[in-house]
């Protein structure tokens, strides 16, 4: 079946660096994408989303880029902090009937050392 | 605003039993979705309910079912439990087709 995948299972950075987490998706009909952060023992936490009519969206210290031509998503975290250490998932919405059915990638574990 | 709440947080069941998990969405959210998270399969979509109707369904056997009440609260049921059903079950809510917010999950262990 179709699924969202991530390029790297782990990413290690130094505090203060910028982090880039990549994701490839396979459903060209997907029109809504979300990045989540999951810390140990907790549910996924919403970070930022983007719709397919945009190619870039910025939040606080985070930017999501969408390249529909190559079906690629990326999450950029500026000035990475130790508190950013977590597993990051991208998800695409393949829901029908105007609904929500998120397909998740396998996750990238971000480790930030100080 | 209170977040998504799930009960119970932890559950231990025996093979062959059934289990019911509960989810209370964020106030005003009408869409509730359920996901299963395991180390091997990752996060997998189970189903979505909106206004008491199942709107989307993932690829899980019929042993997995759910429902939504008029106040948007939702329950999911797993019958004839198998060892492989051990997982973290996550509920998420949204206003509609937009950002979903997740609860802390229910950790189900089947022995």
Short mmCIF file of C-alpha atoms in Angstrom, two decimals:
data_model
loop_
_atom_site.label_atom_id
_atom_site.label_comp_id
_atom_site.label_asym_id
_atom_site.label_seq_id
_atom_site.Cartn_x
_atom_site.Cartn_y
_atom_site.Cartn_z
CA UNK A 1 0.00 0.00 0.00
CA UNK A 2 0.99 3.61 -0.16
CA UNK A 3 2.85 5.07 2.74
CA UNK A 4 4.86 8.01 3.90
CA UNK A 5 8.53 7.35 4.47
CA UNK A 6 11.42 9.17 6.06
CA UNK A 7 14.95 9.33 4.79
CA UNK A 8 16.86 8.94 8.05
CA UNK A 9 15.90 7.06 11.20
CA UNK A 10 18.20 9.16 13.41
CA UNK A 11 19.67 12.64 13.38
CA UNK A 12 22.18 13.99 15.88
CA UNK A 13 22.90 17.72 16.12
CA UNK A 14 24.56 20.18 18.47
CA UNK A 15 22.53 22.70 20.43
CA UNK A 16 22.13 25.85 18.39
CA UNK A 17 22.45 24.11 15.02
CA UNK A 18 19.66 24.09 12.48
CA UNK A 19 18.05 20.68 11.93
CA UNK A 20 16.45 19.39 8.76
CA UNK A 21 14.25 16.30 8.81
CA UNK A 22 13.13 14.88 5.50
CA UNK A 23 10.17 12.83 4.41
CA UNK A 24 9.00 11.33 1.14
CA UNK A 25 5.34 10.63 0.51
CA UNK A 26 3.84 8.45 -2.18
CA UNK A 27 0.22 9.53 -2.64
CA UNK A 28 0.15 12.31 -5.20
CA UNK A 29 -3.51 12.97 -4.34
CA UNK A 30 -2.71 13.89 -0.72
CA UNK A 31 -3.54 17.53 -0.09
CA UNK A 32 -2.70 18.00 3.57
CA UNK A 33 0.46 17.21 5.51
CA UNK A 34 1.38 17.47 9.18
CA UNK A 35 4.54 17.18 11.24
CA UNK A 36 4.33 15.74 14.73
CA UNK A 37 6.80 15.45 17.59
CA UNK A 38 6.54 12.55 20.03
CA UNK A 39 8.36 12.40 23.33
CA UNK A 40 8.75 9.20 25.27
CA UNK A 41 5.53 8.15 26.98
CA UNK A 42 3.42 10.83 25.32
CA UNK A 43 1.09 11.11 22.36
CA UNK A 44 2.24 12.90 19.19
CA UNK A 45 2.27 16.67 19.50
CA UNK A 46 1.21 18.83 16.54
CA UNK A 47 4.06 21.01 15.23
CA UNK A 48 3.01 22.48 11.91
CA UNK A 49 0.90 21.64 8.90
CA UNK A 50 0.80 22.59 5.23
CA UNK A 51 -1.76 22.22 2.48
CA UNK A 52 -0.88 21.25 -1.05
CA UNK A 53 -1.61 24.73 -2.44
CA UNK A 54 1.44 26.01 -0.54
CA UNK A 55 5.13 25.16 -0.80
CA UNK A 56 6.34 26.73 2.44
CA UNK A 57 4.92 27.54 5.83
CA UNK A 58 6.66 29.02 8.85
CA UNK A 59 5.94 28.73 12.52
CA UNK A 60 7.90 29.59 15.60
CA UNK A 61 11.43 28.24 14.93
CA UNK A 62 10.01 25.71 12.46
CA UNK A 63 9.49 25.74 8.71
CA UNK A 64 7.86 23.11 6.56
CA UNK A 65 8.68 22.83 2.88
CA UNK A 66 6.58 20.90 0.41
CA UNK A 67 7.84 19.85 -3.02
CA UNK A 68 4.95 18.25 -4.86
CA UNK A 69 7.02 17.56 -7.96
CA UNK A 70 9.16 15.02 -6.15
CA UNK A 71 6.66 14.32 -3.36
CA UNK A 72 8.97 15.50 -0.61
CA UNK A 73 8.39 17.21 2.72
CA UNK A 74 10.93 18.64 5.07
CA UNK A 75 10.87 20.12 8.55
CA UNK A 76 13.47 22.70 9.44
CA UNK A 77 14.08 23.54 13.09
CA UNK A 78 16.10 26.68 13.75
CA UNK A 79 18.49 26.96 16.70
CA UNK A 80 17.79 23.43 17.89
CA UNK A 81 17.50 23.04 21.65
CA UNK A 82 17.85 19.98 23.93
CA UNK A 83 14.08 20.12 24.46
CA UNK A 84 13.65 19.41 20.75
CA UNK A 85 15.00 15.88 21.27
CA UNK A 86 12.17 13.53 20.31
CA UNK A 87 10.87 11.37 17.47
CA UNK A 88 9.49 13.39 14.55
CA UNK A 89 6.83 12.02 12.22
CA UNK A 90 5.47 13.36 8.99
CA UNK A 91 1.93 12.41 8.05
CA UNK A 92 -0.21 12.78 4.96
CA UNK A 93 -3.98 12.87 4.94
CA UNK A 94 -5.51 10.34 2.59
CA UNK A 95 -8.96 10.69 4.09
CA UNK A 96 -11.97 10.50 1.83
CA UNK A 97 -15.32 12.20 2.20
CA UNK A 98 -13.57 15.33 3.41
CA UNK A 99 -12.35 13.39 6.42
CA UNK A 100 -9.06 12.73 8.12
CA UNK A 101 -7.04 9.52 7.83
CA UNK A 102 -3.38 10.17 8.51
CA UNK A 103 -0.68 7.90 7.15
CA UNK A 104 2.50 8.28 9.16
CA UNK A 105 6.10 7.77 8.25
CA UNK A 106 8.32 5.67 10.50
CA UNK A 107 9.85 8.61 12.31
CA UNK A 108 13.21 10.28 12.74
CA UNK A 109 14.76 10.37 16.20
CA UNK A 110 16.37 13.75 16.76
CA UNK A 111 19.07 13.88 19.44
CA UNK A 112 20.36 17.28 20.52
CA UNK A 113 23.53 17.48 22.53
CA UNK A 114 24.58 20.54 24.49
CA UNK B 1 -9.07 24.33 26.75
CA UNK B 2 -8.63 20.79 28.01
CA UNK B 3 -6.82 18.43 25.68
CA UNK B 4 -7.84 15.03 24.41
CA UNK B 5 -8.30 12.59 27.26
CA UNK B 6 -8.17 8.83 27.08
CA UNK B 7 -9.15 6.22 29.64
CA UNK B 8 -7.83 3.99 30.92
CA UNK B 9 -4.16 4.85 30.51
CA UNK B 10 -2.97 1.29 31.05
CA UNK B 11 -4.72 -2.03 30.61
CA UNK B 12 -3.72 -5.67 30.84
CA UNK B 13 -5.95 -8.27 29.21
CA UNK B 14 -5.77 -11.96 28.38
CA UNK B 15 -5.96 -13.46 24.91
CA UNK B 16 -9.54 -14.02 23.81
CA UNK B 17 -10.98 -11.25 25.98
CA UNK B 18 -12.41 -8.02 24.65
CA UNK B 19 -11.58 -4.45 25.60
CA UNK B 20 -13.20 -1.03 25.31
CA UNK B 21 -11.17 2.16 25.25
CA UNK B 22 -12.61 5.62 25.68
CA UNK B 23 -11.70 9.00 24.23
CA UNK B 24 -13.01 12.48 25.03
CA UNK B 25 -12.10 15.01 22.32
CA UNK B 26 -11.28 18.65 22.72
CA UNK B 27 -14.43 20.69 23.24
CA UNK B 28 -15.88 21.70 19.88
CA UNK B 29 -14.06 18.99 17.93
CA UNK B 30 -16.39 16.74 15.97
CA UNK B 31 -13.87 14.45 14.29
CA UNK B 32 -12.29 11.67 16.34
CA UNK B 33 -9.72 9.26 14.92
CA UNK B 34 -8.04 6.22 16.40
CA UNK B 35 -4.51 4.98 15.74
CA UNK B 36 -2.47 1.98 16.81
CA UNK B 37 1.22 2.44 17.56
CA UNK B 38 3.63 -0.49 17.79
CA UNK B 39 7.43 -0.63 17.53
CA UNK B 40 7.21 -2.83 14.44
CA UNK B 41 4.42 -1.20 12.45
CA UNK B 42 4.64 2.36 13.72
CA UNK B 43 1.55 4.54 13.78
CA UNK B 44 -1.36 3.04 11.86
CA UNK B 45 -4.77 4.55 11.21
CA UNK B 46 -7.73 2.56 12.50
CA UNK B 47 -10.81 4.69 11.80
CA UNK B 48 -12.32 8.16 11.95
CA UNK B 49 -15.72 9.21 13.23
CA UNK B 50 -17.52 12.45 12.52
CA UNK B 51 -20.99 13.30 13.78
CA UNK B 52 -21.51 9.74 15.00
CA UNK B 53 -20.70 8.24 11.59
CA UNK B 54 -17.61 6.33 10.56
CA UNK B 55 -16.12 8.43 7.78
CA UNK B 56 -12.81 6.68 7.11
CA UNK B 57 -11.47 3.23 7.91
CA UNK B 58 -8.00 1.74 7.89
CA UNK B 59 -6.92 -1.80 7.10
CA UNK B 60 -7.68 -3.57 10.34
CA UNK B 61 -9.80 -6.71 10.86
CA UNK B 62 -13.40 -6.53 11.93
CA UNK B 63 -12.40 -7.30 15.52
CA UNK B 64 -11.59 -3.62 15.76
CA UNK B 65 -14.66 -1.43 15.94
CA UNK B 66 -15.64 1.94 17.22
CA UNK B 67 -18.45 4.34 17.77
CA UNK B 68 -19.06 7.98 18.50
CA UNK B 69 -21.70 9.48 20.71
CA UNK B 70 -23.73 12.65 20.22
CA UNK B 71 -21.33 14.57 22.49
CA UNK B 72 -18.43 13.52 20.18
CA UNK B 73 -16.92 11.18 22.76
CA UNK B 74 -15.74 7.98 21.16
CA UNK B 75 -15.03 4.42 22.14
CA UNK B 76 -13.15 1.70 20.37
CA UNK B 77 -13.59 -1.98 21.01
CA UNK B 78 -11.30 -4.88 20.26
CA UNK B 79 -12.82 -8.34 20.51
CA UNK B 80 -11.08 -11.70 20.78
CA UNK B 81 -7.78 -10.14 21.73
CA UNK B 82 -4.56 -11.50 20.26
CA UNK B 83 -1.01 -11.06 21.53
CA UNK B 84 -0.30 -8.86 18.51
CA UNK B 85 -2.91 -6.37 19.66
CA UNK B 86 -0.54 -5.19 22.38
CA UNK B 87 0.10 -1.59 21.49
CA UNK B 88 -0.39 2.05 22.37
CA UNK B 89 -3.83 3.12 21.17
CA UNK B 90 -4.04 6.81 20.39
CA UNK B 91 -7.07 8.96 19.90
CA UNK B 92 -6.93 12.26 18.06
CA UNK B 93 -9.54 14.96 17.56
CA UNK B 94 -10.00 17.83 15.15
CA UNK B 95 -12.68 20.33 14.18
CA UNK B 96 -12.92 18.65 10.78
CA UNK B 97 -10.33 18.05 8.06
CA UNK B 98 -7.59 19.98 9.77
CA UNK B 99 -4.97 19.68 12.47
CA UNK B 100 -5.45 16.68 14.71
CA UNK B 101 -4.53 16.76 18.37
CA UNK B 102 -3.59 13.54 20.08
CA UNK B 103 -4.31 12.24 23.53
CA UNK B 104 -1.72 10.48 25.71
CA UNK B 105 -2.86 7.03 24.60
CA UNK B 106 -3.94 3.81 26.27
CA UNK B 107 -1.20 1.22 26.69
CA UNK B 108 -2.80 -2.21 26.11
CA UNK B 109 -0.90 -5.34 27.01
CA UNK B 110 -2.32 -8.71 25.99
CA UNK B 111 -0.95 -11.77 27.79
#
